[in-house]
mmCIF file of C-alpha atoms in Angstrom:
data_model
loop_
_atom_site.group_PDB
_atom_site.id
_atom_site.type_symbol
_atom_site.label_atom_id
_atom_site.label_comp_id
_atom_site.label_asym_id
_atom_site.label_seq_id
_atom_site.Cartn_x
_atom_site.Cartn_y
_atom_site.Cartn_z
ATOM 1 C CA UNK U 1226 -15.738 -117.139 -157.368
ATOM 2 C CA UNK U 1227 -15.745 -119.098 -160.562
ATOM 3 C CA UNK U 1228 -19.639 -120.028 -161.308
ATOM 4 C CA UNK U 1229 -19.412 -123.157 -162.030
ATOM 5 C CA UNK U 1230 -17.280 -124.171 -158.506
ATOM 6 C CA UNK U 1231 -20.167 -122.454 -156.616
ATOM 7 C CA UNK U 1232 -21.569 -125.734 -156.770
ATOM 8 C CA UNK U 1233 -20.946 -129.647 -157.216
ATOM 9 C CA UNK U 1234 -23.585 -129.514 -159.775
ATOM 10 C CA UNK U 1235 -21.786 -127.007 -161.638
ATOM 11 C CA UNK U 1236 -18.429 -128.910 -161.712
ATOM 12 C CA UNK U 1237 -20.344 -132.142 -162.530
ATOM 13 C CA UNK U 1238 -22.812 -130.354 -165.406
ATOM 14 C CA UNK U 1239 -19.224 -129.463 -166.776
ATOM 15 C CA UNK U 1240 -17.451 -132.580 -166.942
ATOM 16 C CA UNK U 1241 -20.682 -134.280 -168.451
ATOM 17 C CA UNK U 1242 -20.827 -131.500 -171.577
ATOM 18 C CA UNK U 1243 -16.669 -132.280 -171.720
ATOM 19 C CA UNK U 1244 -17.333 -135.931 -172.175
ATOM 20 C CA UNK U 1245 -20.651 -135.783 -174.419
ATOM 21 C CA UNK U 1246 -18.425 -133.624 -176.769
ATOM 22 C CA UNK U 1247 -15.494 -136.194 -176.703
ATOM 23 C CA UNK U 1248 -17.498 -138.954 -177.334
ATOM 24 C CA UNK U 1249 -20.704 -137.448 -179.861
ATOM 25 C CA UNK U 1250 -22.395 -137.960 -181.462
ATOM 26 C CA UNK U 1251 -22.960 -141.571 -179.812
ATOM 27 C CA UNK U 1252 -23.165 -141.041 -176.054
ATOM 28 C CA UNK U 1253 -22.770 -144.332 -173.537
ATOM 29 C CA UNK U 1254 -24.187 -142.774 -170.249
ATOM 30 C CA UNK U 1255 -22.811 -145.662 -168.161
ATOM 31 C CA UNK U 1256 -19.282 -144.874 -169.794
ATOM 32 C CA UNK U 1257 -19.807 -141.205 -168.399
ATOM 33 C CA UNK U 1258 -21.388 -142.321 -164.986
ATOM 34 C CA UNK U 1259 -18.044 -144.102 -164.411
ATOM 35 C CA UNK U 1260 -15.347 -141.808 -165.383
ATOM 36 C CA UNK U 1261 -16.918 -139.135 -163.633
ATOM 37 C CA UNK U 1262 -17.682 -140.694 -160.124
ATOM 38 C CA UNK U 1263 -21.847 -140.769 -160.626
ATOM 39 C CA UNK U 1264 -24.758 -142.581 -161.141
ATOM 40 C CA UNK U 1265 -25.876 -143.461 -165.168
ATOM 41 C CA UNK U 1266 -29.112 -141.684 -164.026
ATOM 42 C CA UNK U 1267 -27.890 -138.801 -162.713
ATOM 43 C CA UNK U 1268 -25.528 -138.419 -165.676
ATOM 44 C CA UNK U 1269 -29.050 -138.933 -167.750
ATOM 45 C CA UNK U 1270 -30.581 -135.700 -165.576
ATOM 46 C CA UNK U 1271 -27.775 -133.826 -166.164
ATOM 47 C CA UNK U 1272 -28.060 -134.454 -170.160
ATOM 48 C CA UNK U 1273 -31.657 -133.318 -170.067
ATOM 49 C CA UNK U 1274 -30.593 -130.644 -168.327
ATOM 50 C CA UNK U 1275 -27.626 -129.481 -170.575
ATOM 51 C CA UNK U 1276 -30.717 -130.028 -173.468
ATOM 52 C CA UNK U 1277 -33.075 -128.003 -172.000
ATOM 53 C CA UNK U 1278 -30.007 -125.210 -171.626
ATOM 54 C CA UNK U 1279 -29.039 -125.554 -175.356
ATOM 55 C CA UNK U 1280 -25.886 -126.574 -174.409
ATOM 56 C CA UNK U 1281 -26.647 -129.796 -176.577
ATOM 57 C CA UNK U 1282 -28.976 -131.430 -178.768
ATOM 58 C CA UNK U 1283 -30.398 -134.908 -179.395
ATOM 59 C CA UNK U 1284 -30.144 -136.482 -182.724
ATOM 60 C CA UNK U 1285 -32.310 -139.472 -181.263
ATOM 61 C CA UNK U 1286 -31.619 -142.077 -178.292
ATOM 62 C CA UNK U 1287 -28.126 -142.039 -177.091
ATOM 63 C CA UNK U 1288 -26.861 -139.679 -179.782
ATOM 64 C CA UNK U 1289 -26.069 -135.464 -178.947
ATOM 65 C CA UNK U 1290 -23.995 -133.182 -180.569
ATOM 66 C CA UNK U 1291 -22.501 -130.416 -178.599
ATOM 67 C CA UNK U 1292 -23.850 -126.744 -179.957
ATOM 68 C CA UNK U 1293 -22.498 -123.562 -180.781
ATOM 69 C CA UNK U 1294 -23.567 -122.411 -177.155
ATOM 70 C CA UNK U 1295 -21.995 -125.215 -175.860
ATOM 71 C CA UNK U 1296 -18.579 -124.560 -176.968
ATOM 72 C CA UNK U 1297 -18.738 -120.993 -176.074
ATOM 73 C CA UNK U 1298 -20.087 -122.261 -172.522
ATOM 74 C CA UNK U 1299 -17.071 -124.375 -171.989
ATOM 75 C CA UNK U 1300 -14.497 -122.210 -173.164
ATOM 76 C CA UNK U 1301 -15.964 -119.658 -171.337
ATOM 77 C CA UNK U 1302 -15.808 -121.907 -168.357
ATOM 78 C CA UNK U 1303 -12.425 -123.703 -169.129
ATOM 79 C CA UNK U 1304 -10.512 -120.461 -169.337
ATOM 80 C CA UNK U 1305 -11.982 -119.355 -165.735
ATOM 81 C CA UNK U 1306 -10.491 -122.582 -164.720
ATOM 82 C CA UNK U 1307 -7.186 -121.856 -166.212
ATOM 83 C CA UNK U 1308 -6.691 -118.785 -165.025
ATOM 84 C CA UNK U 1309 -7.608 -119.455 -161.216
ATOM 85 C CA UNK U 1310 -5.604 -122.986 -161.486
ATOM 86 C CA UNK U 1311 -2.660 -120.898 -162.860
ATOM 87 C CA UNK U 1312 -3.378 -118.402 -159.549
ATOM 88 C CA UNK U 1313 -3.315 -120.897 -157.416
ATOM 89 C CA UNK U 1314 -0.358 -122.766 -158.893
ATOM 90 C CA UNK U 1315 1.810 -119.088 -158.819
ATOM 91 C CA UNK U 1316 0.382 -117.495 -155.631
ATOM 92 C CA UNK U 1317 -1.087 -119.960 -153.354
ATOM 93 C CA UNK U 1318 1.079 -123.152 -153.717
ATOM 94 C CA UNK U 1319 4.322 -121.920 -154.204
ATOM 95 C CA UNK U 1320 3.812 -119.991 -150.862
ATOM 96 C CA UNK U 1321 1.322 -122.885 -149.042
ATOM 97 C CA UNK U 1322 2.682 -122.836 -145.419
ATOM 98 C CA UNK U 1323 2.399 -118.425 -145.037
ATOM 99 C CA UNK U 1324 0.634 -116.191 -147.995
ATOM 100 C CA UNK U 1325 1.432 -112.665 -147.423
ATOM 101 C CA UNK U 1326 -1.433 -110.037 -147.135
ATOM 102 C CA UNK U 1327 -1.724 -106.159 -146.765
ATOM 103 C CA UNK U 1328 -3.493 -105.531 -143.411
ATOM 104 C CA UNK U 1329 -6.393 -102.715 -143.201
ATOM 105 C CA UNK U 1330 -6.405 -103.023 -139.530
ATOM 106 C CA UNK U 1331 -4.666 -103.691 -136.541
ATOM 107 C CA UNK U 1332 -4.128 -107.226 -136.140
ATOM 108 C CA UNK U 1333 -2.977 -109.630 -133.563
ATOM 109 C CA UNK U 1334 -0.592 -112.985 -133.460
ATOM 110 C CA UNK U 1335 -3.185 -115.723 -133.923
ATOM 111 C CA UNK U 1336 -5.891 -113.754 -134.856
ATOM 112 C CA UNK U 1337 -8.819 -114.549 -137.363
ATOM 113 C CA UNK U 1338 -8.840 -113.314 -140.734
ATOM 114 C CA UNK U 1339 -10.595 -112.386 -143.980
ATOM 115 C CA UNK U 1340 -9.173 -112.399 -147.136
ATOM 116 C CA UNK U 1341 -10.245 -110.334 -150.011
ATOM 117 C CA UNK U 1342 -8.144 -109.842 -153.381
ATOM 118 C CA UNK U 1343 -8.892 -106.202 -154.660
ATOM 119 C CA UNK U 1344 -6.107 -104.280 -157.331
ATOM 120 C CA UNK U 1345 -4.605 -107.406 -157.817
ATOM 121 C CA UNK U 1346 -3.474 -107.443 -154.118
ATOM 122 C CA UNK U 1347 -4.245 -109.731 -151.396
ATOM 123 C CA UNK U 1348 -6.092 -107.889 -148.203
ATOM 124 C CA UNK U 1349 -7.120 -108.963 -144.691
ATOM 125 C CA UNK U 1350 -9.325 -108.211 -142.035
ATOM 126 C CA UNK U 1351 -11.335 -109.013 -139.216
ATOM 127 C CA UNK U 1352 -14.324 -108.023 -140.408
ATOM 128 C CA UNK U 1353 -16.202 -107.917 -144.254
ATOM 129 C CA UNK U 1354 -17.009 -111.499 -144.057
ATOM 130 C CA UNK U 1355 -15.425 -113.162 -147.456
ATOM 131 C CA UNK U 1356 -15.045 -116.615 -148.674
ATOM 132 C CA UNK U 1357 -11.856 -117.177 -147.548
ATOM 133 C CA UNK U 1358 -10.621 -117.518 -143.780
ATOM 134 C CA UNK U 1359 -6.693 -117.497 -142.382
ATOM 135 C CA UNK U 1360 -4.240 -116.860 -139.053
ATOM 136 C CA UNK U 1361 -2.108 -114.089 -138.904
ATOM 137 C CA UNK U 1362 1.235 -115.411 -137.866
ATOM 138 C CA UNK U 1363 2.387 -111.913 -135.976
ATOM 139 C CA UNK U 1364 1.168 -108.109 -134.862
ATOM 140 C CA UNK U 1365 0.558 -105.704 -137.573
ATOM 141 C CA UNK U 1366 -0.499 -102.361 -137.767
ATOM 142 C CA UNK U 1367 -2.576 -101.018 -140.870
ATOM 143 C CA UNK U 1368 -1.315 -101.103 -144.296
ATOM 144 C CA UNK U 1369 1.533 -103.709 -142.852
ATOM 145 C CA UNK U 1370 2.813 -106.808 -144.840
ATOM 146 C CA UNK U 1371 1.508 -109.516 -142.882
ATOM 147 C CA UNK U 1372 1.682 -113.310 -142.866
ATOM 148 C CA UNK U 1373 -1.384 -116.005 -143.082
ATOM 149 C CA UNK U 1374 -1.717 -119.356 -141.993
ATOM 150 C CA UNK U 1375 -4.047 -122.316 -142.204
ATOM 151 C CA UNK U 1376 -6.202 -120.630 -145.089
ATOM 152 C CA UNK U 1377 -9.931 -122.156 -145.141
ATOM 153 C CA UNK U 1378 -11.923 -121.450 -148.659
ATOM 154 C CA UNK U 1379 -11.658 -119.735 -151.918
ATOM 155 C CA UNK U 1380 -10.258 -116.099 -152.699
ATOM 156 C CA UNK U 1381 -12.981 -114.433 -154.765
ATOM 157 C CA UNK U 1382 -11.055 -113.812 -157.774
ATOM 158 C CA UNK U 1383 -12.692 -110.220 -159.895
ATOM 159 C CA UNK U 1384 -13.397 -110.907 -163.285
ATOM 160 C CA UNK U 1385 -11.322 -108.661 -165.110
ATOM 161 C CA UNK U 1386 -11.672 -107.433 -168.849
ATOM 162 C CA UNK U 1387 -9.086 -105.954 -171.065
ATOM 163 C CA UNK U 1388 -9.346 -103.114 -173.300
ATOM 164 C CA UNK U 1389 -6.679 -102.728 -175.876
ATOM 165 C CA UNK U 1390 -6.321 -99.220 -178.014
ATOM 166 C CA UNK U 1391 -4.653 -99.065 -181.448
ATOM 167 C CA UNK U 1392 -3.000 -95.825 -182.243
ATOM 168 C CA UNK U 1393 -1.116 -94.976 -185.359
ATOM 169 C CA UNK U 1394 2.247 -95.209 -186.143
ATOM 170 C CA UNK U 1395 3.863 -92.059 -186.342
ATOM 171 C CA UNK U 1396 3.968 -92.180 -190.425
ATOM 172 C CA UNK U 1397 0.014 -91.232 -190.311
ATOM 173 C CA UNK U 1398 0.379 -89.254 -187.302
ATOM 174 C CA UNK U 1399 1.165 -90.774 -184.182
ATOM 175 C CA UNK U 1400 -0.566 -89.015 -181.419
ATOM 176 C CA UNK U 1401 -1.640 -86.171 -183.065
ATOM 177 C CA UNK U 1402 -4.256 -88.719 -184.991
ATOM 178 C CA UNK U 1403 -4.959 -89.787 -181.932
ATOM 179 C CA UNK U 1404 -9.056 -89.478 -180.475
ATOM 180 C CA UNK U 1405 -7.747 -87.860 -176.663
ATOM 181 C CA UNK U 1406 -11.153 -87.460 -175.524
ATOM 182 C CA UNK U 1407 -11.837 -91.325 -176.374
ATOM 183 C CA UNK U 1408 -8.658 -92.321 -174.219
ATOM 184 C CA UNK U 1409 -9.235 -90.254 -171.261
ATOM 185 C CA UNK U 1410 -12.612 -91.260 -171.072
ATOM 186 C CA UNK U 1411 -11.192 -94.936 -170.900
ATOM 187 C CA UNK U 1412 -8.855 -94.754 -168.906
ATOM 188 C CA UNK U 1413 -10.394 -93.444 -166.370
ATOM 189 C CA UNK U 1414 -12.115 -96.894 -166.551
ATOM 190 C CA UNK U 1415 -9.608 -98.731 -166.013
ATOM 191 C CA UNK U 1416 -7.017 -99.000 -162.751
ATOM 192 C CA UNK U 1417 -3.677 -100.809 -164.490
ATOM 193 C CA UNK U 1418 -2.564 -98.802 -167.843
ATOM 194 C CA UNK U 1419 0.283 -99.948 -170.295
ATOM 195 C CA UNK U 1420 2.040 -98.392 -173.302
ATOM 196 C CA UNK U 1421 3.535 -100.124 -176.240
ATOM 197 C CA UNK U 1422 5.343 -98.068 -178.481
ATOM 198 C CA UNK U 1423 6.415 -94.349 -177.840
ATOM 199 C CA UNK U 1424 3.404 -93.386 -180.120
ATOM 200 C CA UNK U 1425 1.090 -94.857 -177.694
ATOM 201 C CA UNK U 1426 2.897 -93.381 -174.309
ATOM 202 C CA UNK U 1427 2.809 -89.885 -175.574
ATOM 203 C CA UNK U 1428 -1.029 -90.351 -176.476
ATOM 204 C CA UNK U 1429 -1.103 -91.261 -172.537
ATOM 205 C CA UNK U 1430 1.159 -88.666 -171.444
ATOM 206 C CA UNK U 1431 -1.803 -85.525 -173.119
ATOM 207 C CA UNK U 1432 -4.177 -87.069 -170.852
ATOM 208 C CA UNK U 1433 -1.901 -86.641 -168.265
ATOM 209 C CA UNK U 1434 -1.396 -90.355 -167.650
ATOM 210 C CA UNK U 1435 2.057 -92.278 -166.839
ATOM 211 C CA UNK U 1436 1.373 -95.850 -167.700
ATOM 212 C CA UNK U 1437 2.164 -98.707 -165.227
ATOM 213 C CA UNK U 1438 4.213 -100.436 -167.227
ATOM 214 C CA UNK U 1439 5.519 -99.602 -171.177
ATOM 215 C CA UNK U 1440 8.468 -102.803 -171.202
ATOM 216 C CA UNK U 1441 6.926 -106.347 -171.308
ATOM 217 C CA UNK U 1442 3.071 -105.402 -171.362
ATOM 218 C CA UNK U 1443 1.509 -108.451 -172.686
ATOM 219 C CA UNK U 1444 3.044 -110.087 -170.071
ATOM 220 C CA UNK U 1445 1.828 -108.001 -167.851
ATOM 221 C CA UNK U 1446 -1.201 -107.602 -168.828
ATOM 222 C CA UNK U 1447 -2.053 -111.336 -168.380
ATOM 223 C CA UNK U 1448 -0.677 -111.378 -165.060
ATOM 224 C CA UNK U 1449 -2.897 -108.600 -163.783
ATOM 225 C CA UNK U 1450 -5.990 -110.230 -165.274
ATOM 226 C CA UNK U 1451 -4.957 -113.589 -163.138
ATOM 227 C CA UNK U 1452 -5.499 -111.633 -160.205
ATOM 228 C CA UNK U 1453 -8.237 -109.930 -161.183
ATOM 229 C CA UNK U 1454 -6.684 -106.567 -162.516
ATOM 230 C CA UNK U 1455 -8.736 -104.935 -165.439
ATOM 231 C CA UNK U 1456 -6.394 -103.260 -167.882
ATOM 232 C CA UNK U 1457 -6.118 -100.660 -170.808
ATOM 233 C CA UNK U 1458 -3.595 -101.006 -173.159
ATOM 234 C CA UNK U 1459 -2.768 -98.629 -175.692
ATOM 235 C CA UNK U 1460 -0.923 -99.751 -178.537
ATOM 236 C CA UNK U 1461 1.055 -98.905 -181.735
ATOM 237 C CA UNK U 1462 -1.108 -100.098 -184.494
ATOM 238 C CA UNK U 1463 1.817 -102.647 -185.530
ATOM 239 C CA UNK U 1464 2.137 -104.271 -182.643
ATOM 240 C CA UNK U 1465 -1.702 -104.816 -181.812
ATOM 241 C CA UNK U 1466 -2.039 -108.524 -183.990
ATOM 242 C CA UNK U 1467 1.460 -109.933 -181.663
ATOM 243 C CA UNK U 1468 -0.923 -108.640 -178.743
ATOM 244 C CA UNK U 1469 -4.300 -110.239 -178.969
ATOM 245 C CA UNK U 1470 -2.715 -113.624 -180.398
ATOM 246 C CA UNK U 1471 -0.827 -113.593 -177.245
ATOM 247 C CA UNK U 1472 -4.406 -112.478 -175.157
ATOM 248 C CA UNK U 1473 -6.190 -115.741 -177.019
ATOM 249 C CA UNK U 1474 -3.663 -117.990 -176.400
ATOM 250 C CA UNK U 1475 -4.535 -117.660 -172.335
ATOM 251 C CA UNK U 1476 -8.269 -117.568 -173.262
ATOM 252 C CA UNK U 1477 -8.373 -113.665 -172.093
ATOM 253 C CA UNK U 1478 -11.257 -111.460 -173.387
ATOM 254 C CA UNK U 1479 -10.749 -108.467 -174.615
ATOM 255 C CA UNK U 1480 -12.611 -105.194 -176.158
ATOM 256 C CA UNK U 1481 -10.350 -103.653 -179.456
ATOM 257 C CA UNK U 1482 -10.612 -100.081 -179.612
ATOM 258 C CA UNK U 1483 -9.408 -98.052 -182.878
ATOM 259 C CA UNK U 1484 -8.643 -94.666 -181.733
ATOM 260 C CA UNK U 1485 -7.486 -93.348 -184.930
ATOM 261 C CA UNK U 1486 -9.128 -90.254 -186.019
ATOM 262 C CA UNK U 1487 -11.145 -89.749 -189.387
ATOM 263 C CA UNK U 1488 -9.184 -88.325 -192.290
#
């Protein structure tokens, strides 16, 4: 679950640091109180709060500046919002009358389910109490596709992180300047692997690893982290700058690994 949807206060402590960096350094707490649905003094608690965080500072009455914190703290926030809004746009919307689960039981028309999203696939049971609640629509027998109705709560989404690997191109040595005991070591970390470049798939390939995909990996990539995928990506040295630009455009993090070895 995203933190800050956990709780009202955490929704509402967001969109008071949104509008208090809009509108800084002069803040009009009755302005806030009435865009956001709440009282001018609980908007004033929630300032002193957001102080007493670091989130913001006071440059006397009525006037706070947003800090470095702050920023990171809503950014950090915002892009868990735009990732589960985009998950819930993709999977849950576009399919709102029946979602389609993998069943690790035995289930029964009608019966009460729990749903749990683990690999970047949707499960359901009976038991393992989650957030999230459905109906199975028919009979299934374990590891079945299986249809769910009249869904009650929020999926708990994994937070997933990213590694990406640069490797060299081939004109300084390709995979033979590669670090292999650095790679296997991380990818055994990690349960969705992709290639780009054939300098990066053979790397794979002497750890005895076939990548999941190699065609369309940033792509990928980003969809697996929606559903709470982590991934490793290995990359052709080239092609790594294309990669993260396309990472911090959907607000991803990542962790940029050089595995080229040491002249």
């Amino acid at each position: 679950m995203i933190k800050i949807l956990q709780t009202k206060s955490g929704v509402t402590k967001f969109q008071v640091l949104i509008e208090v960096a809009a509108h800084q350094p002069n803040v009009r707490q009755k302005e806030i109180a009435a865009k956001i649905g709440i009282t001018p003094q609980a908007v004033s608690e929630y300032i002193k709060e957001l102080v007493a965080d670091g989130l913001i500072v006071t440059e006397g009455r009525v006037r706070y500046r947003i800090t470095k914190e702050g920023v990171e703290w809503v950014l950090e926030n915002a892009g868990e919002l735009k990732r589960y809004a985009r998950f819930v746009m993709e999977d849950i919307i576009s399919h709102v009358s029946t979602w389609t689960a993998i069943s690790r039981e035995e289930l029964k028309e009608g019966q009460e389910v729990y749903l749990k999203m683990e690999g970047g696939l949707l499960y359901v049971s009976s038991t393992g109490k989650t957030g999230a609640v459905g109906t199975v629509i028919s009979n299934a027998d374990v590891g079945e596709d299986v249809g769910v109705t009249n869904l009650r709560g929020l999926i708990d989404l994994e937070t997933a992180s990213i590694t990406v690997c640069k490797v060299p191109r081939v004109e300084r040595g390709g995979s033979r300047n590669v670090d292999i005991e650095r790679l296997k070591m991380l990818a055994a970390s990690k349960p969705y692997i992709s290639a780009i470049g054939v300098e990066a798939l053979i790397a794979l390939r002497k750890i005895g690893v076939t990548p999941n995909v190699m065609f369309g990996t940033s792509e990928s990539v980003i969809e697996a982290a929606y559903h709470g995928l982590s991934s490793l990506v290995v990359s052709v040295d080239e092609q790594v700058a294309a990669l993260l630009n396309r990472l911090e455009t959907e607000n991803l993090e990542y962790e940029l690994v050089d595995l080229t070895l040491e002249s």
